[in-house]
Structure formats: C-alpha cells, structure tokens
mmCIF file of C-alpha atoms in Angstrom:
data_model
loop_
_atom_site.group_PDB
_atom_site.id
_atom_site.type_symbol
_atom_site.label_atom_id
_atom_site.label_comp_id
_atom_site.label_asym_id
_atom_site.label_seq_id
_atom_site.Cartn_x
_atom_site.Cartn_y
_atom_site.Cartn_z
ATOM 1 C CA UNK A 1 72.194 118.990 145.868
ATOM 2 C CA UNK A 2 70.058 115.926 146.581
ATOM 3 C CA UNK A 3 71.188 112.591 145.146
ATOM 4 C CA UNK A 4 68.733 110.301 143.361
ATOM 5 C CA UNK A 5 69.380 106.651 142.636
ATOM 6 C CA UNK A 6 67.425 105.568 139.548
ATOM 7 C CA UNK A 7 67.208 102.044 138.216
ATOM 8 C CA UNK A 8 65.044 99.299 136.817
ATOM 9 C CA UNK A 9 64.491 96.014 138.609
ATOM 10 C CA UNK A 10 65.666 93.989 135.624
ATOM 11 C CA UNK A 11 68.778 92.981 133.724
ATOM 12 C CA UNK A 12 67.247 93.447 130.283
ATOM 13 C CA UNK A 13 69.575 95.355 127.956
ATOM 14 C CA UNK A 14 66.542 96.988 126.301
ATOM 15 C CA UNK A 15 64.526 97.497 129.450
ATOM 16 C CA UNK A 16 61.377 99.538 129.079
ATOM 17 C CA UNK A 17 61.418 99.930 132.863
ATOM 18 C CA UNK A 18 64.871 101.506 132.708
ATOM 19 C CA UNK A 19 63.569 103.944 130.096
ATOM 20 C CA UNK A 20 60.677 104.852 132.387
ATOM 21 C CA UNK A 21 62.975 105.254 135.418
ATOM 22 C CA UNK A 22 65.333 107.520 133.459
ATOM 23 C CA UNK A 23 62.456 109.652 132.231
ATOM 24 C CA UNK A 24 60.885 109.984 135.672
ATOM 25 C CA UNK A 25 64.238 110.895 137.242
ATOM 26 C CA UNK A 26 64.802 113.543 134.553
ATOM 27 C CA UNK A 27 61.631 115.311 135.698
ATOM 28 C CA UNK A 28 63.063 116.019 139.160
ATOM 29 C CA UNK A 29 64.533 119.470 139.698
ATOM 30 C CA UNK A 30 67.836 120.407 141.312
ATOM 31 C CA UNK A 31 68.996 116.839 141.874
ATOM 32 C CA UNK A 32 71.969 114.737 140.858
ATOM 33 C CA UNK A 33 70.767 111.489 139.272
ATOM 34 C CA UNK A 34 72.807 108.304 139.377
ATOM 35 C CA UNK A 35 71.249 105.804 136.965
ATOM 36 C CA UNK A 36 72.514 102.287 137.481
ATOM 37 C CA UNK A 37 72.126 98.993 135.640
ATOM 38 C CA UNK A 38 71.620 95.799 137.636
ATOM 39 C CA UNK A 39 73.897 94.015 135.149
ATOM 40 C CA UNK A 40 76.731 95.738 137.017
ATOM 41 C CA UNK A 41 75.762 93.941 140.246
ATOM 42 C CA UNK A 42 76.272 90.282 139.434
ATOM 43 C CA UNK A 43 75.638 87.966 142.378
ATOM 44 C CA UNK A 44 75.212 84.222 142.768
ATOM 45 C CA UNK A 45 71.678 82.985 143.358
ATOM 46 C CA UNK A 46 70.951 83.436 147.057
ATOM 47 C CA UNK A 47 70.641 80.374 149.249
ATOM 48 C CA UNK A 48 71.243 79.802 152.953
ATOM 49 C CA UNK A 49 73.840 77.105 152.243
ATOM 50 C CA UNK A 50 75.722 79.412 149.873
ATOM 51 C CA UNK A 51 75.546 82.264 152.375
ATOM 52 C CA UNK A 52 77.031 79.999 155.038
ATOM 53 C CA UNK A 53 79.727 78.814 152.638
ATOM 54 C CA UNK A 54 80.649 82.367 151.570
ATOM 55 C CA UNK A 55 80.430 83.726 155.098
ATOM 56 C CA UNK A 56 78.973 87.009 153.843
ATOM 57 C CA UNK A 57 77.022 88.594 151.020
ATOM 58 C CA UNK A 58 78.802 89.226 147.714
ATOM 59 C CA UNK A 59 80.573 92.536 147.147
ATOM 60 C CA UNK A 60 77.990 93.511 144.516
ATOM 61 C CA UNK A 61 75.184 93.423 147.115
ATOM 62 C CA UNK A 62 77.286 95.589 149.435
ATOM 63 C CA UNK A 63 77.897 98.088 146.591
ATOM 64 C CA UNK A 64 74.191 98.352 145.751
ATOM 65 C CA UNK A 65 73.291 98.696 149.413
ATOM 66 C CA UNK A 66 75.815 101.537 149.773
ATOM 67 C CA UNK A 67 74.323 103.331 146.765
ATOM 68 C CA UNK A 68 70.893 103.127 148.386
ATOM 69 C CA UNK A 69 72.288 104.246 151.729
ATOM 70 C CA UNK A 70 74.015 107.277 150.169
ATOM 71 C CA UNK A 71 71.041 108.390 148.066
ATOM 72 C CA UNK A 72 68.503 110.962 149.220
ATOM 73 C CA UNK A 73 65.758 109.381 147.122
ATOM 74 C CA UNK A 74 65.067 106.417 144.847
ATOM 75 C CA UNK A 75 63.346 106.077 141.484
ATOM 76 C CA UNK A 76 62.700 102.390 140.848
ATOM 77 C CA UNK A 77 60.734 100.828 138.018
ATOM 78 C CA UNK A 78 60.162 97.106 138.452
ATOM 79 C CA UNK A 79 59.885 94.648 135.616
ATOM 80 C CA UNK A 80 57.167 92.075 136.126
ATOM 81 C CA UNK A 81 58.037 88.471 135.302
ATOM 82 C CA UNK A 82 55.219 85.977 135.773
ATOM 83 C CA UNK A 83 53.474 88.338 138.176
ATOM 84 C CA UNK A 84 56.481 88.972 140.423
ATOM 85 C CA UNK A 85 59.911 90.619 140.577
ATOM 86 C CA UNK A 86 62.479 89.832 137.920
ATOM 87 C CA UNK A 87 64.917 87.239 139.280
ATOM 88 C CA UNK A 88 67.903 89.605 139.211
ATOM 89 C CA UNK A 89 66.096 92.109 141.437
ATOM 90 C CA UNK A 90 64.745 89.469 143.834
ATOM 91 C CA UNK A 91 68.198 87.930 144.154
ATOM 92 C CA UNK A 92 69.866 91.252 145.025
ATOM 93 C CA UNK A 93 66.931 92.044 147.331
ATOM 94 C CA UNK A 94 67.553 88.761 149.173
ATOM 95 C CA UNK A 95 71.292 89.367 149.494
ATOM 96 C CA UNK A 96 70.849 92.958 150.696
ATOM 97 C CA UNK A 97 68.374 91.923 153.371
ATOM 98 C CA UNK A 98 70.993 89.532 154.733
ATOM 99 C CA UNK A 99 73.370 92.497 155.152
ATOM 100 C CA UNK A 100 70.781 94.955 156.459
ATOM 101 C CA UNK A 101 67.170 93.887 156.910
ATOM 102 C CA UNK A 102 65.915 97.474 156.628
ATOM 103 C CA UNK A 103 67.908 98.104 153.479
ATOM 104 C CA UNK A 104 65.698 100.890 152.113
ATOM 105 C CA UNK A 105 66.567 103.266 154.996
ATOM 106 C CA UNK A 106 63.271 105.177 154.782
ATOM 107 C CA UNK A 107 64.509 106.889 151.602
ATOM 108 C CA UNK A 108 61.623 108.525 149.741
ATOM 109 C CA UNK A 109 60.861 106.377 146.729
ATOM 110 C CA UNK A 110 58.940 106.694 143.506
ATOM 111 C CA UNK A 111 57.981 103.096 142.741
ATOM 112 C CA UNK A 112 56.866 102.318 139.208
ATOM 113 C CA UNK A 113 56.327 99.571 136.687
ATOM 114 C CA UNK A 114 55.493 99.368 133.028
ATOM 115 C CA UNK A 115 54.737 96.606 130.575
ATOM 116 C CA UNK A 116 53.575 96.171 127.029
ATOM 117 C CA UNK A 117 50.256 94.868 128.352
ATOM 118 C CA UNK A 118 47.215 96.570 129.796
ATOM 119 C CA UNK A 119 48.016 96.088 133.501
ATOM 120 C CA UNK A 120 51.331 97.932 133.328
ATOM 121 C CA UNK A 121 53.043 95.792 135.964
ATOM 122 C CA UNK A 122 50.412 96.418 138.633
ATOM 123 C CA UNK A 123 50.862 92.978 140.166
ATOM 124 C CA UNK A 124 54.554 93.509 140.926
ATOM 125 C CA UNK A 125 53.776 96.993 142.242
ATOM 126 C CA UNK A 126 51.314 95.519 144.726
ATOM 127 C CA UNK A 127 53.857 92.919 145.839
ATOM 128 C CA UNK A 128 56.579 95.557 146.261
ATOM 129 C CA UNK A 129 54.323 98.046 148.032
ATOM 130 C CA UNK A 130 53.262 95.411 150.531
ATOM 131 C CA UNK A 131 56.801 94.020 150.992
ATOM 132 C CA UNK A 132 58.997 97.147 151.017
ATOM 133 C CA UNK A 133 57.363 98.548 154.147
ATOM 134 C CA UNK A 134 58.965 95.677 156.106
ATOM 135 C CA UNK A 135 62.395 96.856 154.930
ATOM 136 C CA UNK A 136 61.972 100.542 155.844
ATOM 137 C CA UNK A 137 60.528 101.401 152.458
ATOM 138 C CA UNK A 138 59.067 104.882 152.156
ATOM 139 C CA UNK A 139 57.017 104.826 148.961
ATOM 140 C CA UNK A 140 55.841 108.387 148.398
ATOM 141 C CA UNK A 141 54.789 107.918 144.772
ATOM 142 C CA UNK A 142 53.373 104.994 142.820
ATOM 143 C CA UNK A 143 52.936 104.818 139.050
ATOM 144 C CA UNK A 144 51.991 102.204 136.472
ATOM 145 C CA UNK A 145 52.243 102.711 132.711
ATOM 146 C CA UNK A 146 50.264 100.207 130.615
ATOM 147 C CA UNK A 147 50.852 99.537 126.923
ATOM 148 C CA UNK A 148 54.394 100.955 126.976
ATOM 149 C CA UNK A 149 54.833 100.787 123.187
ATOM 150 C CA UNK A 150 51.701 102.870 122.639
ATOM 151 C CA UNK A 151 52.365 105.427 125.396
ATOM 152 C CA UNK A 152 56.126 106.059 125.380
ATOM 153 C CA UNK A 153 58.037 107.622 122.491
ATOM 154 C CA UNK A 154 61.312 109.488 122.050
ATOM 155 C CA UNK A 155 62.340 108.995 125.677
ATOM 156 C CA UNK A 156 59.123 110.250 127.279
ATOM 157 C CA UNK A 157 55.491 109.418 127.916
ATOM 158 C CA UNK A 158 53.508 110.459 124.859
ATOM 159 C CA UNK A 159 50.038 109.996 126.375
ATOM 160 C CA UNK A 160 49.145 113.297 128.066
ATOM 161 C CA UNK A 161 46.913 111.747 130.727
ATOM 162 C CA UNK A 162 49.569 109.240 131.826
ATOM 163 C CA UNK A 163 52.244 111.919 131.706
ATOM 164 C CA UNK A 164 50.209 114.166 134.013
ATOM 165 C CA UNK A 165 49.722 111.243 136.380
ATOM 166 C CA UNK A 166 53.489 110.626 136.451
ATOM 167 C CA UNK A 167 54.218 114.333 136.977
ATOM 168 C CA UNK A 168 51.985 114.291 140.065
ATOM 169 C CA UNK A 169 53.872 111.270 141.462
ATOM 170 C CA UNK A 170 57.254 112.847 140.675
ATOM 171 C CA UNK A 171 56.091 115.975 142.517
ATOM 172 C CA UNK A 172 55.395 113.840 145.604
ATOM 173 C CA UNK A 173 58.984 112.569 145.499
ATOM 174 C CA UNK A 174 60.338 116.073 144.915
ATOM 175 C CA UNK A 175 58.499 117.363 147.991
ATOM 176 C CA UNK A 176 59.674 114.416 150.101
ATOM 177 C CA UNK A 177 63.373 115.016 149.354
#
C-alpha cells in the first residue's frame, strides 16, 4: 500500500489548510495516510551562525525529512502569510535543505492552498511551484480554494465546481503514485 504524507504548511491549531489537506488525502484510494502537524517539529529559527554553532540541523528537521523520504506521495496545503510561506514552514524548509538540498526526492505532490479571501493562497502557490522544482519537487497537481468559509463545510468542499476541480487534481496524484 502506498504511503501518503499529508500536512499543512502552518502551525495554526485551527488551520484551514490542514482541513483541506486532510480532505484531499481522504479522496485517495488504497493508500495509507500519515497526517502530521508542524507543531510537532519545533526548530530554532535558521541562521548560518546558528547552524555553525549547532554543527548540524535539529532533530526535528531530520524527522520531517525522513517522513518525506519514506512517503510515496505528498499532499501539502500551504498557508499564505503576507504573500509567502508561513514562517514555520519556511524555517523547516531552510533546515531540511541544509541536510539534503533536494529534499523533496521527486515524490509526486498535490500542492494546494486555501484562504478566507478570494485569491485562495495563489501567491504562495506560485512561489512554491517555482521554488520546489529546485529541490526535486514533482508537483503533479495544483489546487487553490478561495473563500474557505463559504466553500468548505463538514470536513469537505461544499461548492460542487471547486470539489470537481480538486477531484481532478487528486486523480493526477493517484495516477502518479
């Protein structure tokens, strides 16, 4: 059985992106889903001086990297803070690249974002899409859900058009596994 790593690029305890990631992962068939919370991967803020002082990346970055390495596919929904990654995600991203520059290992990925606004995190998706390729990212599906509070209810997308769009992107990941 294929293993899917699902998570949100945020440390929000009420993350709408985590809800979206969990829903998308639940649509995959015949897979084992491991949903993680970035709050379980605490790491000091990356800096070259700190890296030199520590001599290596923190254990939490190694653990997350191993989860990625051992997964067959990734479902990631990024929170957008001021038009970019949430700090917790960017920090772990920086630490993991110091361990292994190509930390995404060409794993097929469904990359998503959602927000309560009309753009649905499209800015962070563009940043990630353009950046992840340099780290062996293999984005096979891309999805943005605008106006989360209007389009997501009871653990799923309530807007039929958006749900069909997500199903098509999930199918791309399913076929890539």
